[in-house]
Coordinates of C-alpha atoms and ligand atoms in Angstrom, one line a residue:
X1 CA -10.1 36.8 29.8
X2 CA -9.0 34.8 26.7
X3 CA -6.5 32.1 27.7
X4 CA -2.9 32.3 26.3
X5 CA -2.7 30.2 23.1
X6 CA -0.8 27.0 23.3
X7 CA 1.2 28.1 20.3
X8 CA 1.4 31.8 19.1
X9 CA 2.8 32.7 15.7
X10 CA 3.3 36.3 14.7
X11 CA 4.5 37.8 11.4
X12 CA 6.1 34.6 10.3
X13 CA 7.9 34.8 7.0
X14 CA 9.8 32.0 5.2
X15 CA 11.9 32.4 2.1
X16 CA 14.1 30.1 0.0
X17 CA 17.2 30.9 -1.9
X18 CA 16.3 30.7 -5.6
X19 CA 18.5 28.1 -7.2
X20 CA 17.6 29.4 -10.7
X21 CA 19.1 32.8 -9.9
X22 CA 22.7 31.8 -10.8
X23 CA 25.8 31.6 -8.6
X24 CA 26.6 35.3 -8.6
X25 CA 23.1 36.6 -7.9
X26 CA 21.4 36.1 -4.6
X27 CA 17.6 36.0 -5.0
X28 CA 14.9 34.7 -2.7
X29 CA 11.5 33.1 -3.2
X30 CA 9.1 34.3 -0.6
X31 CA 7.1 31.1 0.5
X32 CA 5.3 32.5 3.5
X33 CA 4.2 36.1 4.1
X34 CA 3.9 37.5 7.6
X35 CA 1.4 35.0 9.1
X36 CA -0.3 35.4 12.5
X37 CA -1.9 32.3 14.1
X38 CA -3.0 31.3 17.5
X39 CA -3.5 27.6 18.3
X40 CA -5.2 26.7 21.5
X41 CA -4.7 23.5 23.6
X42 CA -8.1 22.0 22.8
X43 CA -8.0 22.9 19.1
X44 CA -8.2 20.7 16.0
X45 CA -6.7 23.4 13.9
X46 CA -7.2 22.9 10.1
X47 CA -4.9 24.5 7.6
X48 CA -6.6 24.5 4.2
X49 CA -5.5 25.3 0.7
X50 CA -4.5 23.9 -2.7
X51 CA -1.2 22.0 -3.1
X52 CA 1.6 24.5 -3.3
X53 CA -0.1 27.1 -1.1
X54 CA 2.6 26.8 1.6
X55 CA 0.8 24.6 4.2
X56 CA 3.6 22.1 4.7
X57 CA 6.3 24.8 4.6
X58 CA 4.4 26.6 7.4
X59 CA 4.3 23.4 9.5
X60 CA 8.0 22.8 8.9
X61 CA 8.9 26.4 9.9
X62 CA 6.8 26.1 13.1
X63 CA 8.6 22.9 14.1
X64 CA 12.0 24.3 13.3
X65 CA 12.6 21.9 10.4
X66 CA 12.9 24.9 8.1
X67 CA 14.3 28.3 9.2
X68 CA 12.1 31.4 9.0
X69 CA 13.7 34.7 8.4
X70 CA 11.2 37.0 10.2
X71 CA 8.6 36.6 12.9
X72 CA 8.1 35.1 16.3
X73 CA 6.8 31.7 17.6
X74 CA 5.9 31.5 21.3
X75 CA 5.5 28.1 22.8
X76 CA 5.2 27.4 26.5
X77 CA 6.7 30.8 27.4
X78 CA 10.0 31.1 25.4
X79 CA 9.8 33.0 22.1
X80 CA 11.7 32.1 19.0
X81 CA 12.6 35.1 16.9
X82 CA 13.1 34.4 13.2
X83 CA 15.9 36.8 12.5
X84 CA 18.1 36.3 15.5
X85 CA 18.2 32.6 16.5
X86 CA 19.4 29.5 14.8
X87 CA 16.1 27.8 14.9
X88 CA 17.2 24.2 15.0
X89 CA 19.0 24.7 18.4
X90 CA 17.0 27.2 20.4
X91 CA 15.2 26.2 23.6
X92 CA 11.6 26.9 22.5
X93 CA 12.0 24.8 19.4
X94 CA 13.6 21.9 21.3
X95 CA 10.7 22.0 23.7
X96 CA 8.2 22.2 20.9
X97 CA 9.8 19.3 19.0
X98 CA 9.9 17.2 22.2
X99 CA 6.1 17.8 22.6
X100 CA 5.2 17.3 19.0
X101 CA 5.0 14.4 16.5
X102 CA 4.0 14.3 12.8
X103 CA 1.8 11.8 11.0
X104 CA 2.3 11.9 7.2
X105 CA 0.1 11.3 4.2
X106 CA 1.8 8.1 3.1
X107 CA 2.1 5.6 5.9
X108 CA 4.0 3.1 3.9
X109 CA 6.7 5.7 3.1
X110 CA 6.9 6.9 6.7
X111 CA 7.7 3.4 8.0
X112 CA 10.9 1.5 7.4
X113 CA 9.9 -1.4 5.1
X114 CA 12.5 -3.7 6.7
X115 CA 11.2 -3.3 10.2
X116 CA 8.2 -5.0 11.7
X117 CA 5.4 -2.7 13.0
X118 CA 6.6 -3.6 16.6
X119 CA 10.1 -2.4 15.8
X120 CA 8.9 0.8 14.1
X121 CA 6.5 1.7 17.0
X122 CA 9.2 1.1 19.7
X123 CA 12.0 2.9 17.9
X124 CA 11.4 6.3 19.5
X125 CA 11.2 4.7 22.9
X126 CA 14.6 2.9 22.3
X127 CA 16.1 6.3 21.4
X128 CA 15.0 7.5 24.8
X129 CA 16.7 4.6 26.6
X130 CA 13.5 2.7 27.5
X131 CA 14.3 -1.0 28.3
X132 CA 13.3 -3.9 26.1
X133 CA 10.6 -5.4 28.3
X134 CA 9.0 -2.0 29.0
X135 CA 9.1 -1.1 25.3
X136 CA 7.3 -4.3 24.4
X137 CA 4.5 -3.6 26.9
X138 CA 4.3 0.0 25.8
X139 CA 3.9 -1.0 22.2
X140 CA 1.1 -3.4 23.0
X141 CA -0.7 -0.7 24.9
X142 CA -0.2 1.8 22.1
X143 CA -1.3 -0.6 19.4
X144 CA -4.4 -1.2 21.4
X145 CA -5.1 2.5 21.7
X146 CA -4.5 2.9 17.9
X147 CA -6.9 0.0 17.1
X148 CA -4.0 -2.2 15.7
X149 CA -4.4 -5.9 16.4
X150 CA -1.4 -7.4 18.3
X151 CA -1.2 -10.2 15.7
X152 CA 0.0 -7.6 13.2
X153 CA 2.9 -6.3 15.2
X154 CA 5.2 -9.0 13.8
X155 CA 4.4 -8.0 10.2
X156 CA 6.2 -5.5 7.9
X157 CA 4.5 -2.5 6.3
X158 CA 4.2 -4.3 2.9
X159 CA 2.2 -7.2 4.6
X160 CA -0.6 -5.1 6.0
X161 CA -3.2 -2.6 4.6
X162 CA -2.8 1.2 4.3
X163 CA -5.2 1.8 7.2
X164 CA -3.2 -0.6 9.4
X165 CA 0.1 1.1 8.5
X166 CA -1.4 4.4 9.4
X167 CA -2.5 3.1 12.8
X168 CA 1.1 1.9 13.3
X169 CA 2.3 5.5 12.4
X170 CA -0.1 6.9 14.9
X171 CA 0.9 4.5 17.6
X172 CA 4.6 5.4 16.9
X173 CA 3.8 9.1 17.1
X174 CA 2.0 8.6 20.4
X175 CA 4.9 6.7 22.0
X176 CA 6.7 9.8 23.1
X177 CA 3.5 11.2 24.7
X178 CA 3.3 14.4 22.5
X179 CA 1.0 17.3 23.3
X180 CA 0.7 18.4 19.6
X181 CA 0.1 16.1 16.7
X182 CA 0.8 17.5 13.2
X183 CA -1.3 15.5 10.7
X184 CA -0.2 16.1 7.2
X185 CA -3.0 14.9 4.8
X186 CA -3.4 11.8 7.1
X187 CA -6.4 10.2 5.3
X188 CA -5.5 10.9 1.6
X189 CA -4.1 7.4 1.0
X190 CA -7.0 5.5 2.6
X191 CA -10.2 4.1 1.2
X192 CA -13.6 5.4 2.3
X193 CA -14.1 2.7 5.1
X194 CA -10.6 3.1 6.5
X195 CA -11.0 6.9 6.3
X196 CA -14.1 6.9 8.5
X197 CA -12.5 4.5 10.9
X198 CA -9.5 6.8 11.1
X199 CA -11.6 9.8 11.8
X200 CA -13.3 8.0 14.7
X201 CA -9.9 6.9 16.0
X202 CA -8.4 10.5 15.8
X203 CA -11.3 11.9 17.8
X204 CA -11.0 9.2 20.4
X205 CA -7.2 9.6 20.8
X206 CA -7.6 13.4 21.1
X207 CA -9.9 12.9 24.0
X208 CA -7.9 10.1 25.7
X209 CA -4.5 11.7 25.3
X210 CA -5.5 15.4 25.6
X211 CA -3.9 16.1 22.2
X212 CA -3.9 19.3 20.2
X213 CA -4.2 18.6 16.4
X214 CA -2.7 20.7 13.7
X215 CA -4.3 19.2 10.6
X216 CA -2.9 20.1 7.1
X217 CA -5.4 19.1 4.5
X218 CA -7.2 20.0 1.3
X219 CA -10.1 17.7 2.5
X220 CA -12.7 20.2 3.4
X221 CA -15.2 17.6 4.4
X222 CA -12.7 16.3 7.0
X223 CA -12.0 19.8 8.3
X224 CA -15.8 20.4 8.7
X225 CA -16.2 17.1 10.4
X226 CA -13.5 17.4 13.1
X227 CA -12.1 21.0 12.9
X228 CA -12.5 23.6 15.7
X229 CA -10.6 26.4 13.9
X230 CA -9.8 26.9 10.3
X231 CA -7.2 28.9 8.3
X232 CA -7.0 29.1 4.5
X233 CA -3.8 29.7 2.7
X234 CA -3.2 30.9 -0.8
X235 CA 0.3 31.4 -2.3
X236 CA 1.9 31.7 1.1
X237 CA -0.7 34.1 2.4
X238 CA -3.3 33.5 5.0
X239 CA -6.5 34.7 3.4
X240 CA -9.1 33.8 6.1
X241 CA -9.1 32.3 9.6
X242 CA -12.1 31.6 11.7
X243 CA -13.8 29.2 14.1
X244 CA -14.7 26.2 12.0
X245 CA -18.5 26.5 12.5
X246 CA -18.5 30.1 11.4
X247 CA -16.3 29.4 8.4
X248 CA -18.3 26.6 7.1
X249 CA -21.6 28.4 7.7
X250 CA -20.4 31.6 5.9
X251 CA -16.9 31.6 4.3
X252 CA -16.1 35.2 3.3
X253 CA -12.9 35.3 1.1
X254 CA -13.6 34.6 -2.6
X255 CA -11.0 31.9 -2.7
X256 CA -12.4 30.2 0.4
X257 CA -15.9 30.3 -1.2
X258 CA -14.5 28.8 -4.4
X259 CA -12.8 26.0 -2.4
X260 CA -16.0 25.1 -0.6
X261 CA -18.1 25.3 -3.8
X262 CA -15.7 22.7 -5.4
X263 CA -16.8 20.0 -2.9
X264 CA -19.2 17.8 -4.8
X265 CA -20.9 16.1 -1.7
X266 CA -24.6 16.7 -1.6
X267 CA -25.5 19.4 0.9
X268 CA -21.9 20.6 1.4
X269 CA -22.3 23.9 -0.4
X270 CA -25.6 25.6 -0.9
X271 CA -24.5 28.5 -3.0
X272 CA -23.6 28.9 -6.7
X273 CA -20.7 26.8 -7.9
X274 CA -17.6 28.9 -8.4
X275 CA -15.1 27.5 -10.9
X276 CA -11.6 28.9 -10.4
X277 CA -9.9 30.1 -13.6
X278 CA -6.3 29.5 -14.3
X279 CA -3.6 27.9 -12.1
X280 CA -1.9 28.8 -8.9
X281 CA 0.7 31.3 -9.9
X282 CA 4.5 30.7 -9.4
X283 CA 6.0 31.8 -6.2
X284 CA 8.8 33.2 -8.3
X285 CA 6.5 35.7 -9.9
X286 CA 3.6 36.4 -7.5
X287 CA 0.9 38.8 -8.8
X288 CA 1.1 42.4 -7.6
X289 CA -1.5 43.6 -5.2
X290 CA -3.8 40.8 -4.0
X291 CA -2.1 37.6 -5.0
X292 CA -5.5 36.0 -5.8
X293 CA -6.6 38.8 -8.2
X294 CA -5.9 37.1 -11.5
X295 CA -8.3 34.3 -10.5
X296 CA -10.8 36.4 -8.6
X297 CA -14.2 37.0 -10.1
X298 CA -15.0 39.8 -7.6
X299 CA -11.8 41.8 -7.9
X300 CA -11.9 45.6 -7.6
X301 CA -9.5 48.1 -9.3
X302 CA -7.5 48.4 -6.1
X303 CA -6.9 44.6 -6.0
X304 CA -4.4 44.8 -8.9
X305 CA -1.9 47.1 -7.1
X306 CA -2.5 47.1 -3.4
X307 CA -2.3 44.0 -1.1
X308 CA -5.3 43.8 1.3
X309 CA -4.7 43.6 5.1
X310 CA -6.4 41.2 7.4
X311 CA -9.6 42.6 8.9
X312 CA -11.9 41.3 11.6
X313 CA -15.4 40.5 10.4
X314 CA -16.5 38.8 13.6
X315 CA -15.1 37.5 16.9
X316 CA -12.0 35.4 16.0
X317 CA -12.8 35.7 12.2
X318 CA -10.5 37.6 10.0
X319 CA -10.5 38.0 6.2
X320 CA -7.7 39.4 4.0
X321 CA -9.7 40.9 1.1
X322 CA -10.6 44.5 -0.1
X323 CA -14.2 43.5 -0.2
X324 CA -14.1 43.6 3.6
X325 CA -12.2 46.9 3.8
X326 CA -13.7 50.1 5.2
X327 CA -14.2 51.5 1.7
X328 CA -13.4 49.3 -1.2
X329 CA -12.7 51.9 -3.9
X330 CA -14.2 51.8 -7.3
X331 CA -16.7 49.5 -9.0
X332 CA -16.0 45.8 -9.5
X333 CA -14.2 45.0 -12.8
X334 CA -15.8 41.6 -12.9
X335 CA -15.5 40.3 -16.5
X336 CA -18.6 39.0 -18.3
X337 CA -19.1 35.3 -17.9
X338 CA -16.8 34.9 -14.9
Ligands
SF4_401 FE1 -10.6 39.3 -4.9 FE2 -9.8 41.7 -4.5 FE3 -10.6 40.3 -2.4 FE4 -8.3 39.7 -3.7 S1 -8.7 41.5 -2.5 S2 -9.9 38.3 -3.1 S3 -8.8 40.2 -5.8 S4 -11.8 41.0 -4.1

């Protein structure tokens, strides 16, 4: 029997009030469309997609930092219903937030520039009422786990490197003993050497602390290196989700294939290079039918007016594309040269 996921998300939809609609008209921008996700306790779950695809909005909604208007999140038993509960106060979200910490893209911006690294790391412990001596000992242990030299604890973020600041952010995140770490583009600001050291560190910490990772990234090489499961987002829609090994061996959705083909590392992509045409459309005016159809070289007539539904193509692998429907109708309308 498949174990119950650590975190189960069903039909999650998020919308924002459109500020450009004027004061007398109420209009919404749909940012996330009815997503289903299962995250298991041993996962390094990677959420992939271009900037603006909705990755960070989804993470914020999961953690209760942004309300969702429809759907359910089940964590540790209790379920949060999007339409009925004030998300910031319900029990399941409190429990999820207590068990979760975030690590952001820019470590310097995440740390208070006026505090020493020691003070930043011990801050969450102080908020929990942990005494001064105990805090100091805990910070030294956490710094050791995060590979941060004790000599650096008396320095401020501006006096150490980006990699050292990110280690301090990780030590701070671990101070409350979370079960889930949301990593939002954690390596983007680092150079190649610091990046590789950080990958090794994240793998070690996952093992030592029994952590579940929810990694938001457009770094496909990183997702391939450490991911166990992968989901790809496009304009607020989940277009493909799969075990990482199956996804990187054979991505199915045309957008996912284009993303992988854009990685220029030797050996990363064996197939033909696919150059995406045009820009990500505006959430204010999403295309009808499949939202990817204006940029898709494989679109069918049906794609311009009917949104595809997710279909299973293998165990744990679903794709949201008419090419994987029972009977994609009509011939491809691929344009010459695309
Ligand atoms: Fe392309 Fe159609 Fe599939 Fe959308 S549904 S990705 S337009 S083939």
